[in-house]
CSV table of C-alpha atoms in Angstrom, one decimal:
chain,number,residue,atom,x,y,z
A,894,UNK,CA,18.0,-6.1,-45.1
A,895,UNK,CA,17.7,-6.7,-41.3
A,896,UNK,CA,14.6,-8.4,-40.0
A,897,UNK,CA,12.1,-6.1,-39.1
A,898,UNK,CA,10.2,-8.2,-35.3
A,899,UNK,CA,9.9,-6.9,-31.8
A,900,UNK,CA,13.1,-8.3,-29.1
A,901,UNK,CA,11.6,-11.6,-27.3
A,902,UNK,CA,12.5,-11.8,-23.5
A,903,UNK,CA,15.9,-14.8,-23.8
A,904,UNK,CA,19.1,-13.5,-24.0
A,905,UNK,CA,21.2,-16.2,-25.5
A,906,UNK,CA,24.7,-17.5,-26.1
A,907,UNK,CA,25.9,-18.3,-29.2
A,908,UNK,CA,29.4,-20.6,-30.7
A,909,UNK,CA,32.1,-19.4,-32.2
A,910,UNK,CA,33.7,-16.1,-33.0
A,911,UNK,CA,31.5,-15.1,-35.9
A,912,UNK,CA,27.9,-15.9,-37.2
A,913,UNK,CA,27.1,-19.1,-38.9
A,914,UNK,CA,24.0,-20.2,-40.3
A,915,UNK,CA,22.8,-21.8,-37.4
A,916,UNK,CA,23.5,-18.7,-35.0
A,917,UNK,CA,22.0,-16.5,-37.4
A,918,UNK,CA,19.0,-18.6,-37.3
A,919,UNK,CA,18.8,-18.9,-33.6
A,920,UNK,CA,19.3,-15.0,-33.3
A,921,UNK,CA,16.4,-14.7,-36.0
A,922,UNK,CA,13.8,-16.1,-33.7
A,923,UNK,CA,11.4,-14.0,-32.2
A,924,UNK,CA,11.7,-15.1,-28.8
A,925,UNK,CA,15.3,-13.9,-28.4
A,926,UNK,CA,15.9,-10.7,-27.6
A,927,UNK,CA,19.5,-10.6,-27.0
A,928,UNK,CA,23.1,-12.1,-27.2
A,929,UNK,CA,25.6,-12.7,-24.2
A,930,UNK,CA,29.0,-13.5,-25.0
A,931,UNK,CA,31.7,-15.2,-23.6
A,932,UNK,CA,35.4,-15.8,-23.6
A,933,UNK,CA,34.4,-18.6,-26.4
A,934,UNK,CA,32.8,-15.7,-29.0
A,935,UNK,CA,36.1,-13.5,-28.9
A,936,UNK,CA,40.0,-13.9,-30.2
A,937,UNK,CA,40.7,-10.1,-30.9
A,938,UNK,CA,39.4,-6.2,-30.7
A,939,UNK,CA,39.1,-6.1,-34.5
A,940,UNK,CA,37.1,-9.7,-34.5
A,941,UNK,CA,34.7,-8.6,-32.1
A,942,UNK,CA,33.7,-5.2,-33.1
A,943,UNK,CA,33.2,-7.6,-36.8
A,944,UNK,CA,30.9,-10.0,-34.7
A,945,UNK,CA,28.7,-7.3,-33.3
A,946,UNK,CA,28.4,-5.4,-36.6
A,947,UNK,CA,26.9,-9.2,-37.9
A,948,UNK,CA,24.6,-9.2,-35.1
A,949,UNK,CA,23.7,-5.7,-35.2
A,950,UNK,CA,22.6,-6.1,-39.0
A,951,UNK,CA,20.6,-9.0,-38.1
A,952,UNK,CA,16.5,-7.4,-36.9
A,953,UNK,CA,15.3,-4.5,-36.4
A,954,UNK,CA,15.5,-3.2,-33.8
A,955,UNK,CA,18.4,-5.0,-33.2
A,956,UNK,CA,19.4,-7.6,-31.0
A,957,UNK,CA,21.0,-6.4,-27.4
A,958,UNK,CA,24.5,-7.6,-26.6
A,959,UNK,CA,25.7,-8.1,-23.5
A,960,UNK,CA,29.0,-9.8,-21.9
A,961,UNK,CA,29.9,-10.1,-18.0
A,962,UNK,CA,33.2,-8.0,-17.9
A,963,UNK,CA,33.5,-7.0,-14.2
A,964,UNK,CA,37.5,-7.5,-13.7
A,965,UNK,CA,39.4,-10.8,-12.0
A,966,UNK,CA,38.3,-13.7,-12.1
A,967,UNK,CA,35.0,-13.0,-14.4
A,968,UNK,CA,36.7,-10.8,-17.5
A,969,UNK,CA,35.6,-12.3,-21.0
A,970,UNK,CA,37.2,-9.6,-23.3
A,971,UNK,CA,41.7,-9.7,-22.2
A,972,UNK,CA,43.9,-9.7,-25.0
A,973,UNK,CA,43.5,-6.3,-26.3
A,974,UNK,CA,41.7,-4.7,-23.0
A,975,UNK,CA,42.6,-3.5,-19.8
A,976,UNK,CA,43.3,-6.0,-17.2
A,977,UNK,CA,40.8,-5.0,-14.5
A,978,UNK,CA,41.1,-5.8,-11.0
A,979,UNK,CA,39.0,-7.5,-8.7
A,980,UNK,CA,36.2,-5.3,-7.2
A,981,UNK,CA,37.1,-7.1,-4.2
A,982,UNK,CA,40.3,-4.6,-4.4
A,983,UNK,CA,37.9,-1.5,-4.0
A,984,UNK,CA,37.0,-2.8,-0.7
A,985,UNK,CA,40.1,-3.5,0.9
A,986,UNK,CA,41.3,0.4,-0.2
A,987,UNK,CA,37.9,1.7,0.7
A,988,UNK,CA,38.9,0.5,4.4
A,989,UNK,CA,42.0,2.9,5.0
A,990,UNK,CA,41.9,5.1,1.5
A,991,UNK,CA,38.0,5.5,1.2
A,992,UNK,CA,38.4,8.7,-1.5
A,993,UNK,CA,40.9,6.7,-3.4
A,994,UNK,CA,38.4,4.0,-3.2
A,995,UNK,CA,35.5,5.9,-4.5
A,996,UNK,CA,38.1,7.1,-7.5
A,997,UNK,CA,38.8,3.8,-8.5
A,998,UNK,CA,35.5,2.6,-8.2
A,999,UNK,CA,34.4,5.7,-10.7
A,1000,UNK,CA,37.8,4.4,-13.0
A,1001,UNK,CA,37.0,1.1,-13.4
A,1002,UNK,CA,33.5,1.5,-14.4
A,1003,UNK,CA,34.4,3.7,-16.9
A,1004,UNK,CA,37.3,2.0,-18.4
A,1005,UNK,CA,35.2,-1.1,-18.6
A,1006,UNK,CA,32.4,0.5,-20.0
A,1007,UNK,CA,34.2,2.5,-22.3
A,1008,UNK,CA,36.3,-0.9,-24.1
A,1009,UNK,CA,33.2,-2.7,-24.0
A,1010,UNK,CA,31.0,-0.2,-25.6
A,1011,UNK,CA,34.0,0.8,-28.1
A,1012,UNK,CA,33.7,-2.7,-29.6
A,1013,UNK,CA,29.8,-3.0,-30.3
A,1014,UNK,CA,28.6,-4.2,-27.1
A,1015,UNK,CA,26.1,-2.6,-25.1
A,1016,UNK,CA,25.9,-3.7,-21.6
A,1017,UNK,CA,28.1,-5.6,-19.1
A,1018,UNK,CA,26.5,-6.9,-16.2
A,1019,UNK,CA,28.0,-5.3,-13.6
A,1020,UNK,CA,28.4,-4.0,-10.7
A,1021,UNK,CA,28.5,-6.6,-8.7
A,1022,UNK,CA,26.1,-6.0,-5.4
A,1023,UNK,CA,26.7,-9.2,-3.6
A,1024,UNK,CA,28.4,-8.8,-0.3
A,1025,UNK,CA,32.0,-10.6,0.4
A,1026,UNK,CA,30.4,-12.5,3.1
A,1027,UNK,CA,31.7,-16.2,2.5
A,1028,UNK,CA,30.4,-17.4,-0.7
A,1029,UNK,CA,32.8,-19.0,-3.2
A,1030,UNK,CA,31.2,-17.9,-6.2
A,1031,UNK,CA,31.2,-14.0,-5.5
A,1032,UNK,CA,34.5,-13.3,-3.0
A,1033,UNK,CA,36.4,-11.0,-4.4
A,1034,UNK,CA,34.0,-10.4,-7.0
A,1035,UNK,CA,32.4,-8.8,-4.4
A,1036,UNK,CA,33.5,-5.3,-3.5
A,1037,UNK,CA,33.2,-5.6,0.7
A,1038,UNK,CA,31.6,-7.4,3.7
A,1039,UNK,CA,30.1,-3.6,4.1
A,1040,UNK,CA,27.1,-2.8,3.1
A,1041,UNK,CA,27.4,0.7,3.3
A,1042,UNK,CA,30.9,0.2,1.7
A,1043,UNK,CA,29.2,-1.8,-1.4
A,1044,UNK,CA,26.9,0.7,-2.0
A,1045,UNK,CA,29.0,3.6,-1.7
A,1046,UNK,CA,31.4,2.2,-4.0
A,1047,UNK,CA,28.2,1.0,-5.8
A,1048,UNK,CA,27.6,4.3,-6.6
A,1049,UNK,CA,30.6,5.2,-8.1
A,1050,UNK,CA,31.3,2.4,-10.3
A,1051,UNK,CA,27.6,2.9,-12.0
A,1052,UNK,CA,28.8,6.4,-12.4
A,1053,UNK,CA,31.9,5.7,-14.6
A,1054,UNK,CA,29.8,3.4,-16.6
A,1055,UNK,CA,27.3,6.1,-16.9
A,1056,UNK,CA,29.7,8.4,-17.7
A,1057,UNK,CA,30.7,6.8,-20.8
A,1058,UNK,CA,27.4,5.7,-21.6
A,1059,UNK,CA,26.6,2.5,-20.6
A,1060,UNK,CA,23.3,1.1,-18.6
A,1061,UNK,CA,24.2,-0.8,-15.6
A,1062,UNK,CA,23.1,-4.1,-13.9
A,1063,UNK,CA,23.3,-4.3,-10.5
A,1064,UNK,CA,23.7,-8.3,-9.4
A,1065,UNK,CA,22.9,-10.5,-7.7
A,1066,UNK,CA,19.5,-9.7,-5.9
A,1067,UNK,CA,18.8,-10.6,-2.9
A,1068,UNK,CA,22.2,-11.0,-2.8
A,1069,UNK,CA,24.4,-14.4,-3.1
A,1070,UNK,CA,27.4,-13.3,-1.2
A,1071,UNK,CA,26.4,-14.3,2.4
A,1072,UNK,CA,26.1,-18.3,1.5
A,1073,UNK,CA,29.1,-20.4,0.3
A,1074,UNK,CA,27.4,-22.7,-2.4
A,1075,UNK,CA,27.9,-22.0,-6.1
A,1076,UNK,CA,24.5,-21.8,-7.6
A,1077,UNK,CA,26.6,-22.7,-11.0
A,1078,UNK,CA,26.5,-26.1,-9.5
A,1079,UNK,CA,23.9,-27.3,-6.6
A,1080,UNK,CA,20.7,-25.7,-5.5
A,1081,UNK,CA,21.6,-23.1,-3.0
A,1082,UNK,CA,19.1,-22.6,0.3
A,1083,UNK,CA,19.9,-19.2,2.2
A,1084,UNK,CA,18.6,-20.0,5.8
A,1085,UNK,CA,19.3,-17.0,7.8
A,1086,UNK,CA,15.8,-15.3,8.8
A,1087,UNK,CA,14.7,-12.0,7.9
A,1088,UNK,CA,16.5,-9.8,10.0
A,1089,UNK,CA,19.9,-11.1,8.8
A,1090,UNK,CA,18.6,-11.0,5.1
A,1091,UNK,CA,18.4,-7.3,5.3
A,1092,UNK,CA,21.8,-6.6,5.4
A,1093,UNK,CA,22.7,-7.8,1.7
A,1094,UNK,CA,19.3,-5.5,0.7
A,1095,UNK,CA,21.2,-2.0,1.6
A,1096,UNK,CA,23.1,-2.0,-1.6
A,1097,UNK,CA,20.6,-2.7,-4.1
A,1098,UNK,CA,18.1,-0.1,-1.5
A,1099,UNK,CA,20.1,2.5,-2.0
A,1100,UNK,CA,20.7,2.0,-5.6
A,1101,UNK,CA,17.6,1.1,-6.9
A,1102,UNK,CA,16.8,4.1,-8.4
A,1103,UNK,CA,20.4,4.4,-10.2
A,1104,UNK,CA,20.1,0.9,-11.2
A,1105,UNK,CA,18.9,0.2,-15.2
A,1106,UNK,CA,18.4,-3.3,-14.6
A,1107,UNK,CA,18.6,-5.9,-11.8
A,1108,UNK,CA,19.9,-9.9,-12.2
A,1109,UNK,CA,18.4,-12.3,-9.7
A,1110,UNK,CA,20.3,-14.6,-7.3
A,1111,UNK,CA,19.5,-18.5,-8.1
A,1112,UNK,CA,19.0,-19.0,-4.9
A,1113,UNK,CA,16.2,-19.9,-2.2
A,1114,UNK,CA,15.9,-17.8,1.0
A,1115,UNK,CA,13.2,-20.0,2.9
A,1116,UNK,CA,12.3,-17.2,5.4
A,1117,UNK,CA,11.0,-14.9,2.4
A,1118,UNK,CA,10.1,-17.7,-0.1
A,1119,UNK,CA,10.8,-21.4,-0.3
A,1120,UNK,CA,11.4,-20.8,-4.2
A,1121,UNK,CA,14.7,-19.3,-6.0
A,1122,UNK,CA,14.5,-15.9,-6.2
A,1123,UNK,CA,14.1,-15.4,-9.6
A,1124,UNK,CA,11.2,-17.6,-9.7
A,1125,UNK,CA,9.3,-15.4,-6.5
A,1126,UNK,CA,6.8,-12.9,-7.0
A,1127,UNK,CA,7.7,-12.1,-3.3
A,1128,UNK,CA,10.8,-10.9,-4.2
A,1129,UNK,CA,10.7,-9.8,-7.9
A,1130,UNK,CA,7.4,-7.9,-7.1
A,1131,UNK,CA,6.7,-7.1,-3.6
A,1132,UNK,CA,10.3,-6.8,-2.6
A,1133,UNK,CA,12.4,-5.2,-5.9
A,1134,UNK,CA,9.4,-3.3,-7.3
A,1135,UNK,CA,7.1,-2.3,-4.6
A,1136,UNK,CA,9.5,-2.0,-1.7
A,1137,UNK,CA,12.6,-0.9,-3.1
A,1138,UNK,CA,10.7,1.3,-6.0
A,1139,UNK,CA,13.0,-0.3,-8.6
A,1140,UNK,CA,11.4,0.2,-12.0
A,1141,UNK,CA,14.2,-0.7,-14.5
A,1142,UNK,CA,14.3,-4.4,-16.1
A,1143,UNK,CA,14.5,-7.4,-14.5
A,1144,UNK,CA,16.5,-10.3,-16.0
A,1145,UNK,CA,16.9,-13.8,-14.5
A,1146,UNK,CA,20.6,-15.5,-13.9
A,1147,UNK,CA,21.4,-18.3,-16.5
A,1148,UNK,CA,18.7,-20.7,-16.4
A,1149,UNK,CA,20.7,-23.8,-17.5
A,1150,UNK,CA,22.7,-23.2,-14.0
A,1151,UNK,CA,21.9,-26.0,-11.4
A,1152,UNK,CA,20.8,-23.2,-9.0
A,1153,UNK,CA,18.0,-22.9,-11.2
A,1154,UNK,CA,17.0,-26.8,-11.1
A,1155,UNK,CA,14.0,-26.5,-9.1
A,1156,UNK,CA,11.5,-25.5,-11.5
A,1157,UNK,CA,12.1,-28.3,-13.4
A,1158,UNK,CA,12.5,-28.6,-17.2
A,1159,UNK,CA,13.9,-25.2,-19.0
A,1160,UNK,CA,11.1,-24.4,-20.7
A,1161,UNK,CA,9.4,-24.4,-17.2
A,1162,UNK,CA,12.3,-22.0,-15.8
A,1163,UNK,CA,11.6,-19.8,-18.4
A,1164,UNK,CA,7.5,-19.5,-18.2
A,1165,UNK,CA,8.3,-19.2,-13.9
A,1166,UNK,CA,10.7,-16.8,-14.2
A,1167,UNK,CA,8.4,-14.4,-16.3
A,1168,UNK,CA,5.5,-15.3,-14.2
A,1169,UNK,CA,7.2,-13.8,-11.2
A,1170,UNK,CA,8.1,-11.1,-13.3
A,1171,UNK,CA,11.2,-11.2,-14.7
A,1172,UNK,CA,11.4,-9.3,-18.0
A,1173,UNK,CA,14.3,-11.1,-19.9
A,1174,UNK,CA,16.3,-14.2,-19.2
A,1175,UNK,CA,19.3,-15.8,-19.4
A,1176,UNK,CA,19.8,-19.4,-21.4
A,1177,UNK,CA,23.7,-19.3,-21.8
A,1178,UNK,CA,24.3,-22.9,-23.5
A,1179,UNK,CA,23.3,-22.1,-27.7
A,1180,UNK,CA,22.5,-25.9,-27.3
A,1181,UNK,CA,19.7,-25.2,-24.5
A,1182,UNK,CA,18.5,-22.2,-26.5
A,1183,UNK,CA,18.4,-24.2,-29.9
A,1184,UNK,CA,16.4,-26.8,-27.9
A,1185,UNK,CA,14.0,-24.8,-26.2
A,1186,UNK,CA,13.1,-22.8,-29.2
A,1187,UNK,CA,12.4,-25.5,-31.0
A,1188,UNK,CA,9.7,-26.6,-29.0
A,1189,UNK,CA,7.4,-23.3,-30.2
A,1190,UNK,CA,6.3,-22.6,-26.7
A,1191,UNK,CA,5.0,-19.3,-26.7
A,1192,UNK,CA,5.9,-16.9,-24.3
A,1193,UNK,CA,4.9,-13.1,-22.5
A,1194,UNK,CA,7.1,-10.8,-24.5
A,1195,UNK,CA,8.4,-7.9,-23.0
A,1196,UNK,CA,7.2,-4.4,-23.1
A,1197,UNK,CA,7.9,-2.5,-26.1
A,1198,UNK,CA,11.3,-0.6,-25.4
A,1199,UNK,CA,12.1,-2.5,-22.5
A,1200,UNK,CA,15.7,-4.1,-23.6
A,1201,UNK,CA,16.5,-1.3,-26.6
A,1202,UNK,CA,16.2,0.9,-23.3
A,1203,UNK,CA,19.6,-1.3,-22.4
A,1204,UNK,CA,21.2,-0.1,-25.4
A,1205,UNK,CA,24.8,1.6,-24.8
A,1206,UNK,CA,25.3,4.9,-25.9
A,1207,UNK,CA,29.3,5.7,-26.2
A,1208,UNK,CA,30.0,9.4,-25.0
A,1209,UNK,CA,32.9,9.5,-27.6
A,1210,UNK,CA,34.5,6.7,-29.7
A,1211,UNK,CA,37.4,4.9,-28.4
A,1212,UNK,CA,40.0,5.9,-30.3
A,1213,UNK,CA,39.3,9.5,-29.0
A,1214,UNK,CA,39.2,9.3,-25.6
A,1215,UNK,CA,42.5,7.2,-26.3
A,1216,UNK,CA,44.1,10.3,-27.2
A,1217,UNK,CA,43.6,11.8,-24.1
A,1218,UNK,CA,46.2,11.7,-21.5
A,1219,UNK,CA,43.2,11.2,-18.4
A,1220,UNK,CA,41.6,8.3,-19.8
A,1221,UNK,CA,44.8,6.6,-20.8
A,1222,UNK,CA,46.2,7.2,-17.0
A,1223,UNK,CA,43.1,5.5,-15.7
A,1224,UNK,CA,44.0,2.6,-17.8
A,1225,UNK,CA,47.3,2.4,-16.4
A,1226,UNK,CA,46.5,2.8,-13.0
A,1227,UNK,CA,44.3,-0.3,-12.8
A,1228,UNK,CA,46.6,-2.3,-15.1
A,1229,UNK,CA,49.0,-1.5,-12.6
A,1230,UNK,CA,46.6,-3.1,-9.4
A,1231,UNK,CA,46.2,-6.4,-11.6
């Protein structure tokens, strides 16, 4: 019998490929509200679809489980899946072939989402947002130095997802792809004034009210807001919410991240990140999670319905839309861009 508790606001990471006692335990805590997996939780299709079944059986309602699958560089889920291309490669065939683009945009969402979802998980946080404007951490994970161009393509990528029924995340706001630290690593400061800033808004602007949920950037844009974004009420609240009208959910980046470092300890990350009003957030390590949690800090839960409302919905099961000849040519005409 699944425990019956309402979904706390951390998503978590967990070890291994299936659910030991200690996972299960850390799962089981009312503070988490989700699971993100990595390249470290999967070795197969058949293993995977057995790990999310586990976690699925654990609470009621059940746990949300997420994974970063946007293509290139940042795919967790290969052996078994599509190879998926760079979004970066949208861009540069959006430049000369702008319909073709927009149909591979639409393809690779739904491919993506349609694997993903086939196999127990709900939501991959994707698209990508952030313009390819010099940053090392988003290049070609970016679709284009255009804003225009990364919200048109934007729009068709959350399509495909849609289409096959998965939520999307739209990442990483403000936007991390015009400065070239790697919030993964150092404390990244944004110094370009306001004016400037405004071109890596137009996607998320234009999207906002396609968008499910939002990821904040880890990183400081002094002109707005000396702190991180995810720790601002200027930008979570007056910015996403207010000005942009974005009323979906609103999840920090990975709090053990050094981009992340000025709040201090990660209990502190956490409590600032809500305060500013992030509704879930991201402790990736399962040693940072089992550490935090054992310090029985209490904190704001989010509304009820506020991550089940993440929850993937497949339009059909995988091995159906296998069988027909469309979705299978989609599959081989990104396999045959990687």
């Amino acid at each position: 019998m699944s425990l019956q508790q309402p979904l706390g606001p951390l998503i978590v990471g967990i070890d291994g490929t299936s659910l030991d006692d200690s996972s299960a335990d850390l799962l089981c805590h009312p503070a988490v509200g989700g699971v993100i997996l990595f390249t470290r939780n999967y070795e197969s299709p058949r293993q995977l679809r057995e790990l999310s079944d586990e976690i699925r059986g654990l609470r009621t309602p059940r746990l949300l489980l997420a994974v970063d699958q946007e293509g290139g560089r940042v795919q967790r889920f290969r052996e078994g899946f599509t190879p998926l291309p760079p979004l970066g490669l949208l861009g540069r065939w959006y430049a000369s072939h702008p319909d073709r683009a927009r149909d591979l945009a639409y393809r690779h969402g739904r491919v993506m989402a349609a694997e993903v979802l086939g196999h127990g998980v709900d939501l991959s946080f994707a698209p990508v947002l952030d313009l390819d404007r010099g940053s090392r951490v988003i290049a070609d994970r970016g679709m284009s130095a255009d804003p225009k161009a990364v919200a048109d393509l934007g729009a068709h990528y959350i399509a495909g997802m849609k289409d096959a029924g998965m939520r999307c995340c739209g990442k990483h706001f403000p936007g991390h792809g015009s400065v070239e630290a790697d919030s993964h690593d150092e404390v990244v400061v944004d110094c370009r004034d306001l004016e400037a800033l405004e071109d890596d808004l137009v996607p998320f602007a234009e999207l906002a009210r396609r968008l499910d949920s939002v990821m904040m950037a880890h990183v400081c844009y002094p002109a707005r807001d000396p702190e991180p974004a995810g720790y601002s009420r200027a930008w979570v609240v007056d910015t996403l919410r207010q000005r942009l009208g974005f009323d979906g959910v609103v999840i920090s980046d990975d709090l053990d991240m050094a981009g992340a470092g000025p709040a201090g300890s990660l209990s502190e990350r956490v409590s600032r990140s809500l305060d500013a009003g992030c509704d879930a957030v991201l402790v990736c390590r399962p040693e940072s999670a089992r550490s935090l949690l054992a310090q029985e800090r209490a904190w704001r839960l989010p509304s009820a319905g506020t991550l089940e409302g993440l929850y993937g919905r497949a339009m059909a099961a995988l091995e159906e839309q296998l069988l027909v000849p469309e979705f299978r040519a989609w599959r081989d005409s990104l396999r045959a861009l990687t």
